[in-house]
Tab-separated table of C-alpha atoms in Angstrom:
chain	number	residue	atom	x	y	z
A	29	UNK	CA	16.081	11.690	12.908
A	30	UNK	CA	16.413	8.655	10.387
A	31	UNK	CA	16.337	5.408	12.622
A	32	UNK	CA	20.229	4.065	11.296
A	33	UNK	CA	19.383	0.505	12.740
A	34	UNK	CA	16.675	-0.457	10.360
A	35	UNK	CA	15.742	-0.113	6.463
A	36	UNK	CA	11.853	0.670	5.538
A	37	UNK	CA	10.660	-0.604	2.359
A	38	UNK	CA	7.414	-0.165	0.171
A	39	UNK	CA	7.835	-3.889	-0.806
A	40	UNK	CA	10.105	-7.114	-1.018
A	41	UNK	CA	10.327	-7.889	-4.787
A	42	UNK	CA	11.797	-11.677	-4.051
A	43	UNK	CA	13.481	-13.486	-6.979
A	44	UNK	CA	13.437	-16.923	-5.437
A	45	UNK	CA	16.442	-16.550	-3.481
A	46	UNK	CA	16.898	-12.821	-2.261
A	47	UNK	CA	14.901	-9.576	-2.150
A	48	UNK	CA	15.211	-6.347	-3.840
A	49	UNK	CA	14.025	-3.730	-1.837
A	50	UNK	CA	14.477	0.080	-2.133
A	51	UNK	CA	14.730	2.183	1.761
A	52	UNK	CA	12.142	4.254	1.033
A	53	UNK	CA	13.924	6.818	4.053
A	54	UNK	CA	17.131	7.081	1.963
A	55	UNK	CA	16.179	6.318	-1.799
A	56	UNK	CA	18.683	3.552	-1.858
A	57	UNK	CA	18.471	0.178	-3.469
A	58	UNK	CA	19.224	-3.270	-0.898
A	59	UNK	CA	19.282	-6.446	-1.270
A	60	UNK	CA	18.682	-8.633	1.442
A	61	UNK	CA	19.630	-12.152	1.715
A	62	UNK	CA	17.695	-14.649	3.383
A	63	UNK	CA	20.543	-16.880	3.600
A	64	UNK	CA	22.337	-14.945	6.014
A	65	UNK	CA	19.593	-12.973	7.206
A	66	UNK	CA	21.313	-9.553	6.189
A	67	UNK	CA	21.180	-6.501	4.162
A	68	UNK	CA	23.524	-5.460	0.853
A	69	UNK	CA	23.905	-2.009	-0.313
A	70	UNK	CA	23.630	-1.904	-4.047
A	71	UNK	CA	23.438	1.388	-5.323
A	72	UNK	CA	21.853	4.908	-4.194
A	73	UNK	CA	18.979	6.344	-6.663
A	74	UNK	CA	19.967	9.188	-8.847
A	75	UNK	CA	16.849	11.226	-8.414
A	76	UNK	CA	16.919	13.186	-4.775
A	77	UNK	CA	15.941	15.647	-3.355
A	78	UNK	CA	15.528	17.863	-0.023
A	79	UNK	CA	14.013	15.238	1.727
A	80	UNK	CA	14.929	12.096	0.400
A	81	UNK	CA	11.747	10.027	1.729
A	82	UNK	CA	9.204	8.082	-0.250
A	83	UNK	CA	11.172	9.048	-3.779
A	84	UNK	CA	10.775	5.773	-4.777
A	85	UNK	CA	10.259	2.828	-2.012
A	86	UNK	CA	9.010	0.209	-4.699
A	87	UNK	CA	10.608	-1.484	-7.046
A	88	UNK	CA	9.701	-5.016	-9.599
A	89	UNK	CA	12.332	-7.247	-10.424
A	90	UNK	CA	12.843	-8.775	-13.891
A	91	UNK	CA	16.012	-10.919	-15.274
A	92	UNK	CA	18.929	-8.931	-14.624
A	93	UNK	CA	17.220	-5.875	-14.192
A	94	UNK	CA	15.187	-3.691	-11.308
A	95	UNK	CA	12.670	-1.492	-11.862
A	96	UNK	CA	12.472	1.104	-9.663
A	97	UNK	CA	9.369	2.832	-8.839
A	98	UNK	CA	8.528	6.068	-7.955
A	99	UNK	CA	6.347	7.625	-5.174
A	100	UNK	CA	7.506	11.269	-4.709
A	101	UNK	CA	10.001	10.681	-7.581
A	102	UNK	CA	9.639	11.347	-10.718
A	103	UNK	CA	11.107	8.878	-12.936
A	104	UNK	CA	11.338	4.712	-13.109
A	105	UNK	CA	15.156	4.063	-12.999
A	106	UNK	CA	16.041	0.685	-14.031
A	107	UNK	CA	18.968	-0.712	-12.141
A	108	UNK	CA	21.047	-3.124	-14.412
A	109	UNK	CA	22.637	-5.866	-12.728
A	110	UNK	CA	25.334	-6.763	-15.253
A	111	UNK	CA	26.629	-3.248	-15.925
A	112	UNK	CA	26.090	-2.113	-12.424
A	113	UNK	CA	24.306	1.740	-13.460
A	114	UNK	CA	21.148	2.930	-14.042
A	115	UNK	CA	18.109	3.750	-16.800
A	116	UNK	CA	15.385	5.570	-16.863
A	117	UNK	CA	11.623	5.636	-18.118
A	118	UNK	CA	10.162	9.022	-18.024
A	119	UNK	CA	6.844	9.206	-17.323
A	120	UNK	CA	5.755	12.729	-18.231
A	121	UNK	CA	4.363	14.061	-15.195
A	122	UNK	CA	3.194	17.077	-16.869
A	123	UNK	CA	0.827	18.624	-14.045
A	124	UNK	CA	3.633	17.912	-11.213
A	125	UNK	CA	1.131	15.475	-9.474
A	126	UNK	CA	2.626	12.741	-6.612
A	127	UNK	CA	2.873	9.890	-9.058
A	128	UNK	CA	2.770	6.903	-6.763
A	129	UNK	CA	3.145	4.231	-8.798
A	130	UNK	CA	1.911	0.413	-7.829
A	131	UNK	CA	2.562	-2.911	-9.688
A	132	UNK	CA	-0.795	-4.404	-10.484
A	133	UNK	CA	0.407	-7.014	-12.039
A	134	UNK	CA	3.653	-8.674	-14.271
A	135	UNK	CA	2.539	-10.831	-17.550
A	136	UNK	CA	5.143	-12.554	-19.100
A	137	UNK	CA	7.282	-8.970	-20.096
A	138	UNK	CA	4.182	-6.566	-19.519
A	139	UNK	CA	4.281	-4.623	-16.598
A	140	UNK	CA	0.637	-3.327	-15.530
A	141	UNK	CA	0.769	-0.062	-13.435
A	142	UNK	CA	-1.381	2.438	-11.808
A	143	UNK	CA	-0.393	6.120	-10.606
A	144	UNK	CA	-2.434	6.942	-7.679
A	145	UNK	CA	-1.303	10.532	-7.940
A	146	UNK	CA	-2.096	10.908	-12.236
A	147	UNK	CA	-4.972	8.663	-11.745
A	148	UNK	CA	-3.468	6.518	-15.008
A	149	UNK	CA	-3.054	2.815	-15.631
A	150	UNK	CA	0.072	2.974	-17.246
A	151	UNK	CA	1.787	-0.352	-19.187
A	152	UNK	CA	5.382	-0.832	-19.126
A	153	UNK	CA	7.157	-3.074	-21.624
A	154	UNK	CA	9.842	-4.286	-19.273
A	155	UNK	CA	12.262	-6.015	-22.455
A	156	UNK	CA	11.959	-2.885	-24.148
A	157	UNK	CA	12.192	-0.383	-21.100
A	158	UNK	CA	9.493	2.080	-22.421
A	159	UNK	CA	5.933	2.876	-21.889
A	160	UNK	CA	3.572	1.035	-24.399
A	161	UNK	CA	0.155	2.180	-23.031
A	162	UNK	CA	-1.842	4.561	-20.874
A	163	UNK	CA	-5.093	5.085	-19.758
A	164	UNK	CA	-6.655	7.575	-17.725
A	165	UNK	CA	-9.184	6.204	-14.953
A	166	UNK	CA	-10.832	9.601	-14.162
A	167	UNK	CA	-10.291	13.452	-15.078
A	168	UNK	CA	-12.611	14.172	-11.733
A	169	UNK	CA	-10.869	16.097	-8.482
A	170	UNK	CA	-10.835	12.968	-6.377
A	171	UNK	CA	-8.155	11.179	-5.101
A	172	UNK	CA	-7.731	7.314	-5.573
A	173	UNK	CA	-7.439	4.638	-2.865
A	174	UNK	CA	-6.782	1.380	-4.530
A	175	UNK	CA	-6.332	-0.182	-7.233
A	176	UNK	CA	-6.460	-3.923	-8.783
A	177	UNK	CA	-5.847	-6.159	-11.894
A	178	UNK	CA	-8.641	-8.878	-12.808
A	179	UNK	CA	-7.744	-10.303	-16.187
A	180	UNK	CA	-8.316	-7.582	-18.503
A	181	UNK	CA	-9.936	-5.331	-16.293
A	182	UNK	CA	-8.645	-3.050	-13.385
A	183	UNK	CA	-10.982	-2.101	-10.852
A	184	UNK	CA	-10.127	1.273	-8.358
A	185	UNK	CA	-11.383	2.900	-5.359
A	186	UNK	CA	-11.020	6.719	-4.373
A	187	UNK	CA	-12.790	8.738	-1.902
A	188	UNK	CA	-15.933	9.095	-4.168
A	189	UNK	CA	-17.946	7.377	-1.987
A	190	UNK	CA	-20.163	4.858	-3.217
A	191	UNK	CA	-18.136	4.903	-6.474
A	192	UNK	CA	-16.636	2.117	-8.311
A	193	UNK	CA	-14.096	2.989	-11.706
A	194	UNK	CA	-13.699	0.154	-14.165
A	195	UNK	CA	-11.267	0.321	-16.784
A	196	UNK	CA	-11.368	-2.622	-19.529
A	197	UNK	CA	-7.872	-2.673	-21.110
A	198	UNK	CA	-9.296	-4.880	-23.943
A	199	UNK	CA	-11.655	-2.912	-25.304
A	200	UNK	CA	-9.975	0.667	-23.888
A	201	UNK	CA	-13.238	1.514	-21.933
A	202	UNK	CA	-13.676	3.539	-18.637
A	203	UNK	CA	-16.815	3.114	-16.789
A	204	UNK	CA	-17.517	4.667	-13.678
A	205	UNK	CA	-20.684	2.449	-11.612
A	206	UNK	CA	-22.462	4.412	-8.926
A	207	UNK	CA	-22.731	1.865	-6.309
A	208	UNK	CA	-25.434	3.917	-4.128
A	209	UNK	CA	-28.182	3.540	-7.443
A	210	UNK	CA	-28.666	-0.115	-6.047
A	211	UNK	CA	-32.077	0.114	-3.437
A	212	UNK	CA	-31.551	-0.657	-0.367
A	213	UNK	CA	-27.947	0.346	-0.489
A	214	UNK	CA	-27.054	2.836	2.687
A	215	UNK	CA	-24.071	5.424	1.601
A	216	UNK	CA	-21.001	3.780	1.778
A	217	UNK	CA	-17.402	4.190	1.165
A	218	UNK	CA	-14.397	2.150	0.458
A	219	UNK	CA	-10.938	2.075	1.682
A	220	UNK	CA	-9.946	-1.559	0.478
A	221	UNK	CA	-10.559	-3.754	-2.557
A	222	UNK	CA	-9.464	-7.502	-3.812
A	223	UNK	CA	-10.838	-9.802	-6.408
A	224	UNK	CA	-11.702	-13.578	-6.212
A	225	UNK	CA	-13.235	-14.996	-9.457
A	226	UNK	CA	-16.353	-13.311	-10.221
A	227	UNK	CA	-16.427	-11.086	-6.938
A	228	UNK	CA	-14.777	-8.295	-5.688
A	229	UNK	CA	-14.673	-7.761	-2.170
A	230	UNK	CA	-14.570	-4.471	-0.586
A	231	UNK	CA	-14.340	-2.840	2.934
A	232	UNK	CA	-14.727	0.964	4.179
A	233	UNK	CA	-17.518	2.158	6.246
A	234	UNK	CA	-20.538	0.978	7.886
A	235	UNK	CA	-18.956	-1.665	10.077
A	236	UNK	CA	-19.440	-4.032	6.922
A	237	UNK	CA	-17.599	-5.874	3.936
A	238	UNK	CA	-19.087	-5.825	0.797
A	239	UNK	CA	-19.406	-8.301	-2.062
A	240	UNK	CA	-19.561	-7.028	-5.479
A	241	UNK	CA	-21.096	-8.870	-8.184
A	242	UNK	CA	-18.828	-8.259	-11.130
A	243	UNK	CA	-21.140	-9.358	-13.898
A	244	UNK	CA	-24.322	-8.332	-12.752
A	245	UNK	CA	-22.173	-5.062	-11.508
A	246	UNK	CA	-24.067	-4.671	-8.086
A	247	UNK	CA	-23.534	-5.131	-4.570
A	248	UNK	CA	-25.000	-8.631	-4.152
A	249	UNK	CA	-24.527	-8.725	-0.359
A	250	UNK	CA	-22.273	-7.595	2.535
A	251	UNK	CA	-20.812	-9.108	6.183
A	252	UNK	CA	-21.104	-6.896	9.448
A	253	UNK	CA	-17.819	-7.109	11.343
A	254	UNK	CA	-17.333	-8.696	14.683
A	255	UNK	CA	-18.755	-6.202	17.838
A	256	UNK	CA	-14.948	-6.079	19.670
A	257	UNK	CA	-13.361	-4.993	16.699
A	258	UNK	CA	-11.593	-1.300	18.302
A	259	UNK	CA	-9.661	1.247	16.768
A	260	UNK	CA	-6.321	2.146	18.986
A	261	UNK	CA	-6.016	5.562	19.675
A	262	UNK	CA	-3.092	6.656	18.022
A	263	UNK	CA	-3.581	10.111	18.160
A	264	UNK	CA	-3.185	10.662	22.028
A	265	UNK	CA	-1.314	7.297	22.654
A	266	UNK	CA	-4.150	5.298	24.260
A	267	UNK	CA	-3.806	1.621	24.073
A	268	UNK	CA	-7.027	1.185	25.271
A	269	UNK	CA	-9.245	0.964	21.329
A	270	UNK	CA	-12.811	2.276	21.243
A	271	UNK	CA	-15.401	0.601	19.828
A	272	UNK	CA	-16.395	0.508	16.299
A	273	UNK	CA	-18.076	3.355	14.752
A	274	UNK	CA	-20.074	3.220	11.432
A	275	UNK	CA	-17.679	6.496	10.559
A	276	UNK	CA	-15.062	4.577	10.987
A	277	UNK	CA	-12.889	2.653	8.718
A	278	UNK	CA	-10.715	-0.476	9.576
A	279	UNK	CA	-8.579	-2.066	6.995
A	280	UNK	CA	-5.629	-0.158	5.313
A	281	UNK	CA	-5.642	-3.362	2.790
A	282	UNK	CA	-6.865	-6.407	1.517
A	283	UNK	CA	-5.463	-9.403	-0.459
A	284	UNK	CA	-7.035	-12.293	-1.992
A	285	UNK	CA	-4.834	-15.460	-1.588
A	286	UNK	CA	-6.820	-18.447	-3.436
A	287	UNK	CA	-10.386	-18.693	-1.812
A	288	UNK	CA	-9.317	-16.571	1.403
A	289	UNK	CA	-9.486	-12.748	1.860
A	290	UNK	CA	-7.370	-11.057	4.524
A	291	UNK	CA	-8.685	-7.778	5.971
A	292	UNK	CA	-5.204	-6.230	7.380
A	293	UNK	CA	-6.253	-3.347	9.592
A	294	UNK	CA	-5.144	0.360	9.566
A	295	UNK	CA	-5.520	1.172	13.016
A	296	UNK	CA	-7.348	-1.146	13.932
A	297	UNK	CA	-7.070	-4.079	17.057
A	298	UNK	CA	-7.109	-6.941	14.687
A	299	UNK	CA	-6.741	-8.900	11.301
A	300	UNK	CA	-9.629	-10.658	10.216
A	301	UNK	CA	-9.881	-12.800	6.997
A	302	UNK	CA	-12.975	-14.160	5.166
A	303	UNK	CA	-13.117	-17.927	3.241
A	304	UNK	CA	-15.102	-17.842	0.405
A	305	UNK	CA	-16.776	-20.702	0.798
A	306	UNK	CA	-19.207	-19.850	3.931
A	307	UNK	CA	-18.648	-16.103	3.983
A	308	UNK	CA	-17.411	-16.826	7.730
A	309	UNK	CA	-15.367	-13.681	9.112
A	310	UNK	CA	-11.979	-15.147	10.997
A	311	UNK	CA	-9.724	-13.556	13.519
A	312	UNK	CA	-5.799	-14.132	12.878
A	313	UNK	CA	-3.994	-14.043	15.881
A	314	UNK	CA	-0.221	-12.842	16.186
A	315	UNK	CA	1.828	-12.767	19.349
A	316	UNK	CA	2.921	-9.854	20.989
A	317	UNK	CA	0.601	-7.272	18.418
A	318	UNK	CA	-0.752	-6.027	21.338
A	319	UNK	CA	-0.400	-1.949	21.693
A	320	UNK	CA	0.475	-0.247	24.767
A	321	UNK	CA	0.508	3.372	25.351
A	322	UNK	CA	4.732	3.723	24.592
A	323	UNK	CA	3.864	1.400	21.062
A	324	UNK	CA	1.320	3.691	19.996
A	325	UNK	CA	3.443	6.845	20.010
A	326	UNK	CA	5.725	5.745	17.074
A	327	UNK	CA	5.975	7.518	13.859
A	328	UNK	CA	3.883	5.388	11.743
A	329	UNK	CA	0.547	5.640	12.674
A	330	UNK	CA	-0.822	2.179	11.768
A	331	UNK	CA	-0.560	-1.248	12.072
A	332	UNK	CA	0.609	-3.417	9.017
A	333	UNK	CA	1.651	-3.159	5.368
A	334	UNK	CA	1.463	-5.846	3.002
A	335	UNK	CA	4.568	-5.754	1.111
A	336	UNK	CA	4.655	-9.307	-0.918
A	337	UNK	CA	2.299	-11.873	-2.288
A	338	UNK	CA	3.640	-14.965	-3.840
A	339	UNK	CA	2.353	-18.386	-5.935
A	340	UNK	CA	2.157	-20.643	-3.034
A	341	UNK	CA	-0.246	-18.933	-0.900
A	342	UNK	CA	2.022	-16.997	1.302
A	343	UNK	CA	1.531	-13.550	1.771
A	344	UNK	CA	4.293	-11.224	3.406
A	345	UNK	CA	2.925	-8.590	6.161
A	346	UNK	CA	4.732	-5.846	7.563
A	347	UNK	CA	4.495	-4.545	11.290
A	348	UNK	CA	4.934	-1.543	11.925
A	349	UNK	CA	4.559	-1.966	15.754
A	350	UNK	CA	7.018	-4.582	16.184
A	351	UNK	CA	9.874	-3.544	13.189
A	352	UNK	CA	9.395	-7.226	11.918
A	353	UNK	CA	8.221	-9.235	8.586
A	354	UNK	CA	5.652	-11.711	8.861
A	355	UNK	CA	5.362	-14.683	6.392
A	356	UNK	CA	1.504	-15.737	6.425
A	357	UNK	CA	0.700	-19.429	5.153
A	358	UNK	CA	-2.838	-18.705	3.987
A	359	UNK	CA	-3.515	-22.673	3.239
A	360	UNK	CA	-3.299	-23.300	7.140
A	361	UNK	CA	-3.840	-19.852	8.542
A	362	UNK	CA	-0.490	-19.659	10.623
A	363	UNK	CA	2.867	-17.553	10.280
A	364	UNK	CA	5.274	-19.708	9.165
A	365	UNK	CA	8.296	-17.061	9.427
A	366	UNK	CA	9.082	-13.894	11.605
A	367	UNK	CA	11.799	-11.714	9.923
A	368	UNK	CA	13.326	-9.064	12.389
A	369	UNK	CA	14.391	-6.136	10.521
A	370	UNK	CA	18.183	-6.624	10.529
A	371	UNK	CA	20.224	-3.973	11.107
A	372	UNK	CA	23.089	-3.850	7.505
A	373	UNK	CA	26.389	-4.552	9.260
A	374	UNK	CA	27.635	-1.331	7.709
A	375	UNK	CA	24.696	1.139	7.360
A	376	UNK	CA	25.705	3.848	9.254
A	377	UNK	CA	29.062	3.850	6.978
A	378	UNK	CA	26.627	4.184	4.304
A	379	UNK	CA	24.491	6.738	5.955
A	380	UNK	CA	27.775	9.032	6.403
A	381	UNK	CA	29.420	7.885	2.683
A	382	UNK	CA	26.633	9.450	1.004
A	383	UNK	CA	26.268	12.730	3.405
A	384	UNK	CA	22.792	11.762	4.576
A	385	UNK	CA	23.355	10.617	8.423
A	386	UNK	CA	22.150	13.384	10.017
A	387	UNK	CA	19.325	14.431	7.497
A	388	UNK	CA	16.203	15.074	8.960
A	389	UNK	CA	13.249	13.553	7.207
A	390	UNK	CA	9.636	14.001	6.250
A	391	UNK	CA	9.137	11.367	9.071
A	392	UNK	CA	9.574	14.291	11.344
A	393	UNK	CA	5.991	15.147	10.762
A	394	UNK	CA	2.640	12.836	10.946
A	395	UNK	CA	3.030	10.049	8.808
A	396	UNK	CA	-0.277	10.084	7.278
A	397	UNK	CA	0.975	13.118	5.465
A	398	UNK	CA	3.658	10.981	3.412
A	399	UNK	CA	0.710	8.096	3.223
A	400	UNK	CA	-2.259	10.008	1.706
A	401	UNK	CA	-1.870	12.618	-1.140
A	402	UNK	CA	-1.584	16.228	-1.016
A	403	UNK	CA	-4.795	16.332	-2.399
A	404	UNK	CA	-6.342	14.807	1.066
A	405	UNK	CA	-4.424	17.794	2.690
A	406	UNK	CA	-6.193	20.502	0.762
A	407	UNK	CA	-9.560	18.949	0.805
A	408	UNK	CA	-9.223	19.162	4.843
A	409	UNK	CA	-7.768	22.580	4.714
A	410	UNK	CA	-10.641	23.745	2.173
A	411	UNK	CA	-13.002	22.229	4.808
A	412	UNK	CA	-12.119	24.484	7.344
A	413	UNK	CA	-11.159	22.489	9.843
A	414	UNK	CA	-9.116	23.996	13.146
A	415	UNK	CA	-6.027	24.894	11.970
A	416	UNK	CA	-4.266	24.514	15.618
A	417	UNK	CA	-4.910	20.672	15.122
A	418	UNK	CA	-1.745	18.791	13.735
A	419	UNK	CA	-2.076	17.926	10.499
A	420	UNK	CA	-1.984	14.237	11.532
A	421	UNK	CA	-5.505	14.669	13.185
A	422	UNK	CA	-6.772	16.208	10.364
A	423	UNK	CA	-6.118	13.660	7.800
A	424	UNK	CA	-7.665	11.671	10.388
A	425	UNK	CA	-10.530	13.183	11.197
A	426	UNK	CA	-10.479	13.746	6.605
A	427	UNK	CA	-10.639	9.985	6.251
A	428	UNK	CA	-13.156	9.309	9.274
A	429	UNK	CA	-15.616	11.545	8.279
């Protein structure tokens, strides 16, 4: 059942005063007022289905408009704050793939996005409210994990081990870079990517953080992960974490802020960051984030999620263990503020009003089944894993293979 006391979202879209969010459980648009520490209901999104979960979970605020990006939904919905009405942009998802649209960058009035499901870069004019260009990253039968925009180039990683996709937006050229061609590189797969000037920072398997030289197009160095890095046993709710293994991946995301790169754990026990000036790994500790057998029994089987990065050396980190948000200042490596996931005063009234108070959501099954695309599940089944094992366990086994 839905947790009626909380709002869950894929990102915080700050406008300087408040944050705009979509409740991913209910497909509703909210505004979070920092001054009052309260959620204010704005509107339900028009598109829904049997289960509301993750139809839309991220948004972009532009002037008096909020662009709602689809995950399992089919359209971008634009909420016009001047007239309190929605308009839509049809993404023309002809193959019916899960769209999973994410923001790469907003530059002037142009929004750069990536659809991990359609494997496309989609560029939108926020003033005209229309798609002005789109690029196919790859036609291969793979699953895109992450993408970043560095100037006029978008880099993407997928479940293809050792492969980096490079899309030059200025020249309209897509290039596949095989990192395994470099002599001395053992087979490696990547799950996170960040850009600092002429370097890409990648993490994945083999207990390493890799540094990719964008000019030479090679992996020029790597950094070994600490020996005390381990993984919590979310499957069996055992808080005694296992030691690292080269077949494990530790980080769900990474983010570059100025001259530091932050690595956010998936099911691992530590947040790590590296200063690019010395390439030394350091731990960032947050009180009350050690897992217990009880906390590991939660629905969302991971530690954190980055929900916002600003231009002042800060980012917002969501804690799934404590159901709160941390504002991290990277300039002095401190946690500035902890924001509890405040209950909206009339939340239950809204649930009832829109007929979803007792709705069963997809959170009832393993959230890994939601967070990773259906292609992964299909691949797992094709690989013939034990059908009696839970879907979550199958996906976990697949990712760590």
